[in-house]
Short mmCIF file of C-alpha atoms in Angstrom, two decimals:
data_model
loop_
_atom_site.label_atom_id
_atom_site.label_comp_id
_atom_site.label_asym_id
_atom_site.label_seq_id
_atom_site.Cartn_x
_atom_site.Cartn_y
_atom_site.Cartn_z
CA UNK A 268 61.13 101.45 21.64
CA UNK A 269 59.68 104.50 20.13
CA UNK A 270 56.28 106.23 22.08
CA UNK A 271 53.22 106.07 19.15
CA UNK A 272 52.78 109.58 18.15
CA UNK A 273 50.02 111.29 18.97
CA UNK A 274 47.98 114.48 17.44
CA UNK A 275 48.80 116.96 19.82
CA UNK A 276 45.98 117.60 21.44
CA UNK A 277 44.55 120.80 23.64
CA UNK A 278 41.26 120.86 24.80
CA UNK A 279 39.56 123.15 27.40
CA UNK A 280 38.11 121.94 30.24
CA UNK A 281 34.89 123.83 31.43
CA UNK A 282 34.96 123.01 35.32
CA UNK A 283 37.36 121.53 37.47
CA UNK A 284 36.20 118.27 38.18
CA UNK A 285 39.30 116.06 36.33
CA UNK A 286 41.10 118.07 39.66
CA UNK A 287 38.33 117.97 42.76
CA UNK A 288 35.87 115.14 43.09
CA UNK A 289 33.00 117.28 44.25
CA UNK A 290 31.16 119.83 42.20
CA UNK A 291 31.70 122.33 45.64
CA UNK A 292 33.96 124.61 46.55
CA UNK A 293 34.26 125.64 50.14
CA UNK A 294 36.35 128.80 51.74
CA UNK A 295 36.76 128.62 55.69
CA UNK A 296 37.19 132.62 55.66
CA UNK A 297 38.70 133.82 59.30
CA UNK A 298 38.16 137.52 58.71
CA UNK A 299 39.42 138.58 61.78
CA UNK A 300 41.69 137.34 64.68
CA UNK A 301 39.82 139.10 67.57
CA UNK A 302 38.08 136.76 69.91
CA UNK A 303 36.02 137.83 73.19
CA UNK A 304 36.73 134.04 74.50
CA UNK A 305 40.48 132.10 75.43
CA UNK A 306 38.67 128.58 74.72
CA UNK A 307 41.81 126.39 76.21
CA UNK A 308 41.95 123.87 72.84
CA UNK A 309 42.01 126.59 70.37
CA UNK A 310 43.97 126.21 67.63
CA UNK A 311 44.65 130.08 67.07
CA UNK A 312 48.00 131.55 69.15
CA UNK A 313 47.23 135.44 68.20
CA UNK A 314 44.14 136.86 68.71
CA UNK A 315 45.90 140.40 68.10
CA UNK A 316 44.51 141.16 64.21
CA UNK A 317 41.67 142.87 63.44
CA UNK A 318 42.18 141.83 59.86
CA UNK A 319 41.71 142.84 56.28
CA UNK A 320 39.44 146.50 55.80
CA UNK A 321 35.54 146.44 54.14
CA UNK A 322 37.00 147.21 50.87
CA UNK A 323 39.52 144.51 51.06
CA UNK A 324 37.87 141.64 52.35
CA UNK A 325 34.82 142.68 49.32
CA UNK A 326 37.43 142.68 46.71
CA UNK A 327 38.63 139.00 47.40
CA UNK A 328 34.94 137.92 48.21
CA UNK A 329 34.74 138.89 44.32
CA UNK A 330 37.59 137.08 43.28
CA UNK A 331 36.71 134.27 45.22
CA UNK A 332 33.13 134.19 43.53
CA UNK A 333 34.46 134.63 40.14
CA UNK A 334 36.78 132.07 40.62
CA UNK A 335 34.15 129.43 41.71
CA UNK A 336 32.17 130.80 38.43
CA UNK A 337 34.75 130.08 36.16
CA UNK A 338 35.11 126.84 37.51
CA UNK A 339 31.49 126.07 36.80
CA UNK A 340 31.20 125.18 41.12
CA UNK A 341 29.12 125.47 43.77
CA UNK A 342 30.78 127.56 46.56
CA UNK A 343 30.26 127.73 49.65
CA UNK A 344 32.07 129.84 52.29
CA UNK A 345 32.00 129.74 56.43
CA UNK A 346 32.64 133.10 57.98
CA UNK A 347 34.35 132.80 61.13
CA UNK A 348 37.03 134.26 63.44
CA UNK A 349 38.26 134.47 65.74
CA UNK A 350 34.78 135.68 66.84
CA UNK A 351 33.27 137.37 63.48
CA UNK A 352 30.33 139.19 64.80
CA UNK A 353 32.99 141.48 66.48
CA UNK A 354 33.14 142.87 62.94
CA UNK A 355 29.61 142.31 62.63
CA UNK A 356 28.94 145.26 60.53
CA UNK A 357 31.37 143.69 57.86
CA UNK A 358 29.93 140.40 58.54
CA UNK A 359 26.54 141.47 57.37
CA UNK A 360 28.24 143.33 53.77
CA UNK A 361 29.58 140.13 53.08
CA UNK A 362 26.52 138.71 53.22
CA UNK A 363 24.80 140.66 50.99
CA UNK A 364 27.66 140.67 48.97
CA UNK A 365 27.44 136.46 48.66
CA UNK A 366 23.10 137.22 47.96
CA UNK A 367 23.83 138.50 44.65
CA UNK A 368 26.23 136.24 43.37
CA UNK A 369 24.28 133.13 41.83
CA UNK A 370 26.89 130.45 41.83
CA UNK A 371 27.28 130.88 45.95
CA UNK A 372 25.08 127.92 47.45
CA UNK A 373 25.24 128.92 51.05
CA UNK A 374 26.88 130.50 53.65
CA UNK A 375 27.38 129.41 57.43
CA UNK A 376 28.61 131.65 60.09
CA UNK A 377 30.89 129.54 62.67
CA UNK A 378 31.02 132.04 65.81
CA UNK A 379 31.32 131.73 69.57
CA UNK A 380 27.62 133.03 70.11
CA UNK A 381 28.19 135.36 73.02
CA UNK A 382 28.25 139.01 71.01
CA UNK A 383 24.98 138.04 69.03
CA UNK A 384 22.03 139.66 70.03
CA UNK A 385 18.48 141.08 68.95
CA UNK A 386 19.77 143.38 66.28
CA UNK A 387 22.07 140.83 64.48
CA UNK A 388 19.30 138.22 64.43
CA UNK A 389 16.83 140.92 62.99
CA UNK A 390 19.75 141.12 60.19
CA UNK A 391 21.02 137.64 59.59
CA UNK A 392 17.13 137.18 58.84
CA UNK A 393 17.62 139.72 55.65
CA UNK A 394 19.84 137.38 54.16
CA UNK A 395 19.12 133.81 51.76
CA UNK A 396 22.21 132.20 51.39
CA UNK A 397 22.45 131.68 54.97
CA UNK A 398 22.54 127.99 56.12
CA UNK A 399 23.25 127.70 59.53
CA UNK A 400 24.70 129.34 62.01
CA UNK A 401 27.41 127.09 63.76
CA UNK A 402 28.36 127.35 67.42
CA UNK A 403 31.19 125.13 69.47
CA UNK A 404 30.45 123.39 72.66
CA UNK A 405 32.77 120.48 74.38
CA UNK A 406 30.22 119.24 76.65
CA UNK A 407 27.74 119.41 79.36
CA UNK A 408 28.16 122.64 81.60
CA UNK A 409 30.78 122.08 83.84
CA UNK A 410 33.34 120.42 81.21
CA UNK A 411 32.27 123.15 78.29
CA UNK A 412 32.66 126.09 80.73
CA UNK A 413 36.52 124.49 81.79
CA UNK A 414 37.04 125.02 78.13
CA UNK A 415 35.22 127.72 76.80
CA UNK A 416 35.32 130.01 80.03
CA UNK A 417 32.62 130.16 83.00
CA UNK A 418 29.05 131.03 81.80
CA UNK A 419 29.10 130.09 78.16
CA UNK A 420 27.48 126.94 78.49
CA UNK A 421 24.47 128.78 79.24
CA UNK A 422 25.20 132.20 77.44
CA UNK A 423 25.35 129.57 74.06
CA UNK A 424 22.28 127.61 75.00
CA UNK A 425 20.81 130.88 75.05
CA UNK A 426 21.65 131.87 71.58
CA UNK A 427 20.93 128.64 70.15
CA UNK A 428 17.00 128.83 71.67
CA UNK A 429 16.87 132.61 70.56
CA UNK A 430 17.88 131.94 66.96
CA UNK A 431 16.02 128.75 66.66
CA UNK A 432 12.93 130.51 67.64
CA UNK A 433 13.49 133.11 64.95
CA UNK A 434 13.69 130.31 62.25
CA UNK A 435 17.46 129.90 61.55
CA UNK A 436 18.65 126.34 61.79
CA UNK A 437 21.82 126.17 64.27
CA UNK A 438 24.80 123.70 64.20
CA UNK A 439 26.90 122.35 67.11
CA UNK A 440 30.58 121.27 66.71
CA UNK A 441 32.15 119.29 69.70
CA UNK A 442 36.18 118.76 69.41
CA UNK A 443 36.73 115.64 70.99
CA UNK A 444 39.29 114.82 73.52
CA UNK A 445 40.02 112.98 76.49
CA UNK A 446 38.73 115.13 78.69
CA UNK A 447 35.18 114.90 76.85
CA UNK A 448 34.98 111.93 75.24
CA UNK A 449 32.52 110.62 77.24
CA UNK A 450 29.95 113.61 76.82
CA UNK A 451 29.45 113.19 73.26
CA UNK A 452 26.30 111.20 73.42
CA UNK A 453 25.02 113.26 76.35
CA UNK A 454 25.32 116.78 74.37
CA UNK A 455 24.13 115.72 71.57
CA UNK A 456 20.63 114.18 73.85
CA UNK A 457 20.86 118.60 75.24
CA UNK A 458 20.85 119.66 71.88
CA UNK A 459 17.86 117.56 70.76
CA UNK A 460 16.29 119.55 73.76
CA UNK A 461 16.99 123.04 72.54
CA UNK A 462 16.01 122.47 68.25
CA UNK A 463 19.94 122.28 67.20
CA UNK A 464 19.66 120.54 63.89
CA UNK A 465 23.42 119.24 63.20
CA UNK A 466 25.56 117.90 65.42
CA UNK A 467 29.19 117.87 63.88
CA UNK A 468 32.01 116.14 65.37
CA UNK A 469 35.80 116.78 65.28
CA UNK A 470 39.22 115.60 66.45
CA UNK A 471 41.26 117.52 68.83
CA UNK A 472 44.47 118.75 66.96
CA UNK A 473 46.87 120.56 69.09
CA UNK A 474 47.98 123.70 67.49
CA UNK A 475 48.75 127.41 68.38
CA UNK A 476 47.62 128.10 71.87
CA UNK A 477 46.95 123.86 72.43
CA UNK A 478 49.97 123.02 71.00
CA UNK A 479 51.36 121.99 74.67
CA UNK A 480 48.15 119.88 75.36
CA UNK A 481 48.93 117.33 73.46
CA UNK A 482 47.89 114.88 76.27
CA UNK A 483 44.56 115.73 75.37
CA UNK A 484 44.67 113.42 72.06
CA UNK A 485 42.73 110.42 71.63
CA UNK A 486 44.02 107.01 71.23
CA UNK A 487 43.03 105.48 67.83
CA UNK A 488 41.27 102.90 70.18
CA UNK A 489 39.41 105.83 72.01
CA UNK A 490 38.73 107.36 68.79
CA UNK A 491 37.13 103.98 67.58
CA UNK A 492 34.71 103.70 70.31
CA UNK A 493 33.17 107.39 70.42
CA UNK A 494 32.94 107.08 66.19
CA UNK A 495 31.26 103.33 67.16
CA UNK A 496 28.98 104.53 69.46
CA UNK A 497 28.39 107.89 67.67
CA UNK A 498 27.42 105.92 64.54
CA UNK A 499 24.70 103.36 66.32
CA UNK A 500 23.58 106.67 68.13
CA UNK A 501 22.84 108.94 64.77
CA UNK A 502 22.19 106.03 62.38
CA UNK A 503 18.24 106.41 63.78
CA UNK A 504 18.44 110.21 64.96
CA UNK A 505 16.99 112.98 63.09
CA UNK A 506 17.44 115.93 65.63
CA UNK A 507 20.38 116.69 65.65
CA UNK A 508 21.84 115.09 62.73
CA UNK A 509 25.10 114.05 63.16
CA UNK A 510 27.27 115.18 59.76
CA UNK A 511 29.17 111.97 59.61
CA UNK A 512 31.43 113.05 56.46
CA UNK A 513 34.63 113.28 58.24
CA UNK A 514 37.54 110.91 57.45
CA UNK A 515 38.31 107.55 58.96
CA UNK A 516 33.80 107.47 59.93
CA UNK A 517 34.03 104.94 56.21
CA UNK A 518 35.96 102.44 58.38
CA UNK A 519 32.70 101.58 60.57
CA UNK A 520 30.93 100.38 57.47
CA UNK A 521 32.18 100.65 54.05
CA UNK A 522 28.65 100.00 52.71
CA UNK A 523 27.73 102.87 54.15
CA UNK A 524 27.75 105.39 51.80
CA UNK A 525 26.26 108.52 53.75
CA UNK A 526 29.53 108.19 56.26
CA UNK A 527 32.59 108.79 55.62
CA UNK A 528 34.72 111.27 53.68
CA UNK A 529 37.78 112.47 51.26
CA UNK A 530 40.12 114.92 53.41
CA UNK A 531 39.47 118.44 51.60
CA UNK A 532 43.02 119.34 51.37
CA UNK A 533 43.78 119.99 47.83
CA UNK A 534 40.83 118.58 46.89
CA UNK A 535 37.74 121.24 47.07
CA UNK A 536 39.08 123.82 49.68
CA UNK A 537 40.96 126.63 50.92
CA UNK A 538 41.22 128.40 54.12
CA UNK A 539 41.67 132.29 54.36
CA UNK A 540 43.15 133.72 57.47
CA UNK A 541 42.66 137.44 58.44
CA UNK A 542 45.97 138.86 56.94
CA UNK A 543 44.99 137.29 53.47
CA UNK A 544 47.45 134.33 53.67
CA UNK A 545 45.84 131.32 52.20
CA UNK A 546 46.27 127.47 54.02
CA UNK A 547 44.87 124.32 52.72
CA UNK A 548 42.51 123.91 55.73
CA UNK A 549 42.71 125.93 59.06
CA UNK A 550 44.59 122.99 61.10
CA UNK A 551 46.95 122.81 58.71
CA UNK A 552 48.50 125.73 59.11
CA UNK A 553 51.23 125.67 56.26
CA UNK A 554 50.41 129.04 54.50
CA UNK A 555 50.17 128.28 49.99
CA UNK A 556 49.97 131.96 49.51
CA UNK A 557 48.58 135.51 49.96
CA UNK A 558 45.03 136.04 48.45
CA UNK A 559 46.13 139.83 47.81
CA UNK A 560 48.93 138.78 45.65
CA UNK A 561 48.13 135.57 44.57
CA UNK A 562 45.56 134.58 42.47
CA UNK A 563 43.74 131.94 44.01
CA UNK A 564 44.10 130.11 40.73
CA UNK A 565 48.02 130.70 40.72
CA UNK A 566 47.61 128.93 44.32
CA UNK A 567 45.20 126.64 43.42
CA UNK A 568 46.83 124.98 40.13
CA UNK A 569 50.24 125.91 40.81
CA UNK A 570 51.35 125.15 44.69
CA UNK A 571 53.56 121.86 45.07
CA UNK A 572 51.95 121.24 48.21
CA UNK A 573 48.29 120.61 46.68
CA UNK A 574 49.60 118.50 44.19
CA UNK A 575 51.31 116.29 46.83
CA UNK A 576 48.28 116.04 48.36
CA UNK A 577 46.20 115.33 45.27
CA UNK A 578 48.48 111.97 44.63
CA UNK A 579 47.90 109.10 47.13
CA UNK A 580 51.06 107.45 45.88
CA UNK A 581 52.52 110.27 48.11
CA UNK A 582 51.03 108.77 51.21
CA UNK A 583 52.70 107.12 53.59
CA UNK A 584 52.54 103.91 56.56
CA UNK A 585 49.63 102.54 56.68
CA UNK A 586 47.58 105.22 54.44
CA UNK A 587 49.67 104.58 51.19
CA UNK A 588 48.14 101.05 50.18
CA UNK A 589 44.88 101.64 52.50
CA UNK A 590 41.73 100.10 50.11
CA UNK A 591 39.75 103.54 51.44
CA UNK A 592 42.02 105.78 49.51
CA UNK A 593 38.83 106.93 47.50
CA UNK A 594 36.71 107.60 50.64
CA UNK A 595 39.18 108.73 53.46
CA UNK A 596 42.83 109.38 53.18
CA UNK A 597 43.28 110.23 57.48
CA UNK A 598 43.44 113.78 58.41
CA UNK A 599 46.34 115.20 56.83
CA UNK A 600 46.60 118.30 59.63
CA UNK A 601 46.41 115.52 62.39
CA UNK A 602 49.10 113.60 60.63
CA UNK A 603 51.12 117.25 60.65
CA UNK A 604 50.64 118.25 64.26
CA UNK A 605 51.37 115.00 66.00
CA UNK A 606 54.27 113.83 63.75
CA UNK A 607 55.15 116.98 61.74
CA UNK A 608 54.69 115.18 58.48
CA UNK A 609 51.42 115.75 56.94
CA UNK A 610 51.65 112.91 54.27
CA UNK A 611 52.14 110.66 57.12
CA UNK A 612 49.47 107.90 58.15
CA UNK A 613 46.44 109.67 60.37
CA UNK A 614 47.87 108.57 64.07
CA UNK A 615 44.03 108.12 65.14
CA UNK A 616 43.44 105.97 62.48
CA UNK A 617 42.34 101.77 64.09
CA UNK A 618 42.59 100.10 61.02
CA UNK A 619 45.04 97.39 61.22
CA UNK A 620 45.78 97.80 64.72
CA UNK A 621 47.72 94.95 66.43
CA UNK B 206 58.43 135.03 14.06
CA UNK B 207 58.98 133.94 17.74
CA UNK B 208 56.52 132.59 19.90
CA UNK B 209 56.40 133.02 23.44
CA UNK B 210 53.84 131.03 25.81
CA UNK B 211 52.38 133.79 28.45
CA UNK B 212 53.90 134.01 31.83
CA UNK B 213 50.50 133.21 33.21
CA UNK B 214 50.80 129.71 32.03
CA UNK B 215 51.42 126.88 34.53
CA UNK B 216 52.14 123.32 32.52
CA UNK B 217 51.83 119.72 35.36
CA UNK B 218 51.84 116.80 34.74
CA UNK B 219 50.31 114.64 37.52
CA UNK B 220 52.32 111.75 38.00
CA UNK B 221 49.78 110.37 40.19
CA UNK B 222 47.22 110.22 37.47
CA UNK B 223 49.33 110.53 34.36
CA UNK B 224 47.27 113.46 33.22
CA UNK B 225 48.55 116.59 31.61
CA UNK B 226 47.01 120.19 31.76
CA UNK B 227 47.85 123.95 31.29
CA UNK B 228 46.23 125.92 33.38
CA UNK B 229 46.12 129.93 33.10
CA UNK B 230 46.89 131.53 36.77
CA UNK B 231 45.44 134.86 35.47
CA UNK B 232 42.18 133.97 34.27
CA UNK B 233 41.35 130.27 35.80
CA UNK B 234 41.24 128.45 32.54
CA UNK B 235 42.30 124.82 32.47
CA UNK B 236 43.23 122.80 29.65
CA UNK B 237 43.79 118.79 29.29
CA UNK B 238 46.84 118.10 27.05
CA UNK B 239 48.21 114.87 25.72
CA UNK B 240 51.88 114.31 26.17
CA UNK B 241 52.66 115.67 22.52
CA UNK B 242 51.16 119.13 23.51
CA UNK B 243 52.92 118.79 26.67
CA UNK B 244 56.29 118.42 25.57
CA UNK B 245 55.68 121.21 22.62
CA UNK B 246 53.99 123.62 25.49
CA UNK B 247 57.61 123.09 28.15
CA UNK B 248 59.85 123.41 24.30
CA UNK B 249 57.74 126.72 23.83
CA UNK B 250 58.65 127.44 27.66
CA UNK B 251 62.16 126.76 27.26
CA UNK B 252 62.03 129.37 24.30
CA UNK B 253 62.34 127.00 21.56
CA UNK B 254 61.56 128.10 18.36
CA UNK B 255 58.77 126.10 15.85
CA UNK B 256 61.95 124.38 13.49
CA UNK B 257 63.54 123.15 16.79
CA UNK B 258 60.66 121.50 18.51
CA UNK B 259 59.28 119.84 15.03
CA UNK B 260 62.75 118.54 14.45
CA UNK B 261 63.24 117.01 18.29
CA UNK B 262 59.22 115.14 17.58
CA UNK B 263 59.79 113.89 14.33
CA UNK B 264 62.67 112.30 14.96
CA UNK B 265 61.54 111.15 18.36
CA UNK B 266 58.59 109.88 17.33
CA UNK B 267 60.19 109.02 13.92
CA UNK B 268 57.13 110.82 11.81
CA UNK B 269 57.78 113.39 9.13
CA UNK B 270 58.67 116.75 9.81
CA UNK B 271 55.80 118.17 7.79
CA UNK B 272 53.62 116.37 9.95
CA UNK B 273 54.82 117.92 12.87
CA UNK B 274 54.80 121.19 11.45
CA UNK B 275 51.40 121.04 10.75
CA UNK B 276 50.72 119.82 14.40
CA UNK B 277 52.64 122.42 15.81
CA UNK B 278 50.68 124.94 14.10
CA UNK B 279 47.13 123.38 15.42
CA UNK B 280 47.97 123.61 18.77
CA UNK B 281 49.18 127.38 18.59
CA UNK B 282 45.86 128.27 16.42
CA UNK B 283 44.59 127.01 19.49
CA UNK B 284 46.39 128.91 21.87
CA UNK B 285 46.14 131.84 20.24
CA UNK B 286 42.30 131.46 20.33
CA UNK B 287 42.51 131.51 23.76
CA UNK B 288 45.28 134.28 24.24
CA UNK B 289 47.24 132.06 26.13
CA UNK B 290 50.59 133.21 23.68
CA UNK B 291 52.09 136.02 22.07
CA UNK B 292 54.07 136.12 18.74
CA UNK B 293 56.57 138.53 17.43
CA UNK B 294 57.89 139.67 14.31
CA UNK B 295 61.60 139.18 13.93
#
């Protein structure tokens, strides 16, 4: 039977949104390698590159923001590392850079803490679009400082008490394993005590220097119970705030519409790593591109992996026919470092359990 | 006259959602097609010239080749607006 014939039509579409669900566009920007700290569950395995010159890393900040202009987004981007402030002089041109372009919402700066001092809080202050400045801890003192190295527990309580004082508003992200899982509630009652505002929460994925620790992963029954208890915890707590938009947090309550969330991948993100190569998130480290030599719309519309990430049909187990395709879809780098297939179901995921 | 569609153009369709688009890697621009444009876009692709591609939709559509002519010559007024083609004199 013959198709109906229709006019052939053409018609331009002003912003992206028939390809993202979200009207903002985030860039996890590692602009340099370098890190003063050997945290044992990083995910980075070469701490060697200094990364991209001033005049290169300005250039793509430009494409970047032109590209979330001609979308008709909201970008954000998160300056990290490696540790960024070791470039700190570049951090703060970027900044200024990201002040004067009108379609950037915010900026956070993820960093270890330990370089920042008087001088860089007297300049962070000069700039707007900063957010928050984000810091990592694993735990109370004596589990953090296994981690993160002897002393930072305090050396990042520190910063957080110096910059809260000085008026920025300061994250916390804790990377859950097994050899923390039961501090998550406790930090988070610490970080009530020194002003941190948001409390963010995410799954150990071992990767470059933690790739032999896998070990360290949670169950998906272990992973139930901290996201249980985390949710009756931060349901009623305003300081910190726990940012419960991470996948398989919908599962605790589907009528919940402030939990929960759609993996980024392909969806309303990119990550840029120091060298310029371009990965769909930073734990997924399958590299689309190179932002010096590919547009990031040549990346962005063109790369087969995005699109296979864009269809659910292309999911598989338990994911595929999972009713919280819309809010969730499992962590698609958790799915690729524990069974080397990133379309595969999220291994941490409880639904359906036997 | 020959037409040739840009290098910079990328033509998907999304299985997943059955939609069609053009997008311009240069310049960011994204277009929605409909599955006539589509399959005139990939016969401008495969270097196809206008007679060939109004010939293979009339008759697979079974509509008159006028009609696809005039069609045809929309959707490149179109493209040209945008400078998403170039044509050449033979």
């Amino acid at each position: 039977m013959l198709s109906k014939y229709k006019f052939a039509e053409v018609s331009l579409m002003l912003d992206n949104h028939e390809l993202d669900h979200q009207n903002e566009f985030y860039f996890q920007w590692h602009i340099t390698d370098r890190c003063n700290l050997r945290c044992k569950h990083c995910y980075h395995d070469n701490y060697q590159q200094m990364g991209l010159n001033i005049s290169q890393l300005l250039k793509i900040g430009e494409h970047l923001c032109d590209a979330i202009k001609n979308w008709g987004k909201i970008g954000s981007f998160s300056i990290t590392g490696g540790e960024p402030f070791i470039r700190k002089d570049d951090v703060m041109q970027l900044l200024d850079y990201f002040d004067n372009r009108e379609e950037i919402g915010h900026v956070d700066i993820l960093t270890n803490g330990t370089l920042i001092d008087q001088q860089i809080i007297n300049d962070l202050k000069r700039y707007k679009k900063i957010r928050r400045i984000q810091f990592s801890l694993e735990g109370l003192e004596e589990t953090n400082d296994k981690i993160r190295g002897n002393g930072s527990f305090d050396v990042i309580t520190s910063k957080i008490k110096q910059l809260t004082i000085m008026g920025f508003k300061t994250s916390v992200m804790m990377t859950i394993a097994k050899y923390n899982k039961d501090e998550v509630i406790p930090l988070a009652e610490k970080l009530a005590e020194i002003g941190v505002e948001y409390f963010i929460l995410d799954r150990f994925i071992p990767e470059g220097q933690s790739a032999d620790m896998k070990k360290s992963v949670l169950d998906s029954i272990e992973i139930k119970e901290i996201y249980q208890k985390c949710y009756s915890y931060f349901k009623n707590t305003l300081k910190p705030r726990m940012l419960l938009y991470r996948t398989l947090f919908c599962l605790l309550n589907p009528e919940d519409k402030h939990i929960g969330a759609i993996c980024s991948v392909g969806n309303n993100a990119l990550t840029i790593m120091p060298n310029g190569d371009v990965f769909p998130c930073r734990r997924l480290p399958i590299k689309l591109g190179n932002i010096l030599k590919n547009s990031v719309y040549e990346i962005w519309y063109t790369h087969p992996l995005l699109w296979e990430f864009r269809d659910p049909n292309n999911l598989k187990g338990k994911c595929k026919h999972c009713e919280y395709i819309p809010v969730c879809r499992g962590c698609r780098a958790f799915a690729y470092a524990i069974t080397g297939d990133y379309l595969e179901a999220d291994p941490q995921c409880w639904k359906d359990n036997n | 006259m020959s037409i040739e569609l840009s290098e910079e153009i990328y033509l998907k369709h999304d299985e997943g959602t059955d939609c069609y688009y053009l997008f311009c890697i240069s310049n960011g621009k994204h277009f929605s097609l409909n599955k006539t444009s589509y399959d005139i876009l990939m016969f401008l692709k495969m270097g196809k010239d206008k007679q060939e591609i109004a010939e293979f939709i009339s008759n697979h559509y079974n509509i008159t080749l006028e009609l696809c002519k005039k069609d045809i010559d929309a959707l490149i007024d179109v493209l040209k607006e945008n400078n998403l083609l170039t044509t050449k004199e033979i």
